[in-house]
XYZ file of C-alpha atoms in Angstrom:
110
model
C 0.069 0.041 -0.194
C 2.103 2.754 -1.517
C -0.837 5.639 -0.403
C -1.014 4.882 3.260
C -0.058 7.815 5.291
C -0.831 9.788 8.514
C -4.042 11.198 8.769
C -3.919 12.791 11.956
C -2.764 13.808 15.283
C -3.498 11.915 17.959
C -1.894 13.104 20.872
C 1.455 14.626 21.883
C 3.370 13.630 25.395
C 5.501 16.178 27.215
C 8.149 15.848 30.259
C 7.531 18.742 32.636
C 9.207 19.995 35.750
C 6.705 20.813 37.627
C 3.297 18.898 36.965
C -0.019 20.788 38.559
C 1.234 24.220 36.854
C 1.677 22.236 33.849
C -1.844 20.439 34.282
C -3.184 24.425 35.311
C -1.980 25.960 31.977
C -3.507 23.212 29.587
C -6.501 23.241 31.344
C -7.535 27.428 31.976
C -5.652 28.264 28.965
C -5.997 25.556 26.149
C -9.325 24.292 27.577
C -7.981 20.570 28.137
C -9.697 18.500 30.941
C -7.731 15.647 32.700
C -9.255 12.126 32.221
C -7.033 9.903 33.601
C -3.650 10.395 36.088
C -1.675 8.064 38.093
C 1.453 9.068 40.183
C 3.193 11.719 37.756
C 1.399 11.086 35.140
C -1.914 13.544 33.527
C -3.925 12.711 30.453
C -6.048 15.439 29.293
C -8.851 15.198 26.709
C -10.457 17.783 24.144
C -13.645 18.562 23.536
C -14.658 15.684 20.878
C -11.943 13.588 21.279
C -11.569 9.566 21.545
C -9.573 9.936 24.744
C -6.780 11.884 25.406
C -4.810 14.432 23.387
C -1.717 15.411 25.518
C 0.091 13.627 28.417
C 2.068 15.313 30.538
C 4.857 13.237 33.071
C 6.682 15.178 35.924
C 10.443 14.854 34.966
C 13.387 16.599 35.947
C 14.102 18.007 32.401
C 11.328 19.409 30.190
C 11.051 18.094 26.969
C 8.757 16.770 24.115
C 8.891 12.426 24.592
C 6.656 11.426 21.868
C 4.194 11.942 19.060
C 1.149 9.843 18.097
C -0.320 9.710 14.924
C -3.460 8.044 13.373
C -3.638 6.009 10.283
C -6.882 5.037 8.554
C -6.611 1.385 9.315
C -4.461 -1.753 10.625
C -3.152 -1.985 7.124
C -2.604 1.254 6.680
C -0.824 1.553 9.845
C 1.602 -1.852 8.685
C 2.232 -0.277 5.437
C 3.612 2.831 7.240
C 5.870 0.865 9.463
C 7.051 -0.954 6.368
C 7.717 2.610 4.528
C 9.377 3.383 8.120
C 11.732 0.068 8.192
C 12.696 0.853 4.313
C 14.076 4.182 5.305
C 16.739 2.359 7.836
C 14.832 4.376 10.956
C 15.167 2.107 13.889
C 11.816 0.864 15.068
C 11.342 -0.552 18.547
C 8.400 -2.384 17.819
C 6.251 -4.300 15.426
C 2.896 -2.942 14.504
C 0.713 -4.289 17.569
C -3.139 -3.524 19.330
C -2.100 -0.884 22.169
C -3.174 -0.390 25.673
C -6.637 0.544 26.059
C -5.819 2.975 28.720
C -3.747 4.674 26.446
C -6.438 5.698 24.387
C -5.942 1.725 22.295
C -5.890 1.225 18.484
C -3.558 -0.152 16.897
C 0.512 1.233 16.247
C 4.279 1.030 16.480
C 7.049 2.807 18.361
C 10.121 4.338 16.596
């Protein structure tokens, strides 16, 4: 499937040095709503989102941790995996079902 492509952005994951003020910023300024929290992690959702669009993780250094993209279906994800591999990118996992507590779906990790 040469036409397999990313069709959207599912979520972004950030490391933040101070969790409560960061959650406050994304809630107050961006209008996101906390949907799930555990220890030093908060997942925030947007109006109309299936689960979450932003994950904040308390860590010492502020940085971008990951970006999660969407594809049309499992076949498209598998095709994107093959394309990525063909470009020589180091891939950590084969396409598989993703945990439901993080929004579920089907994907792979770079």
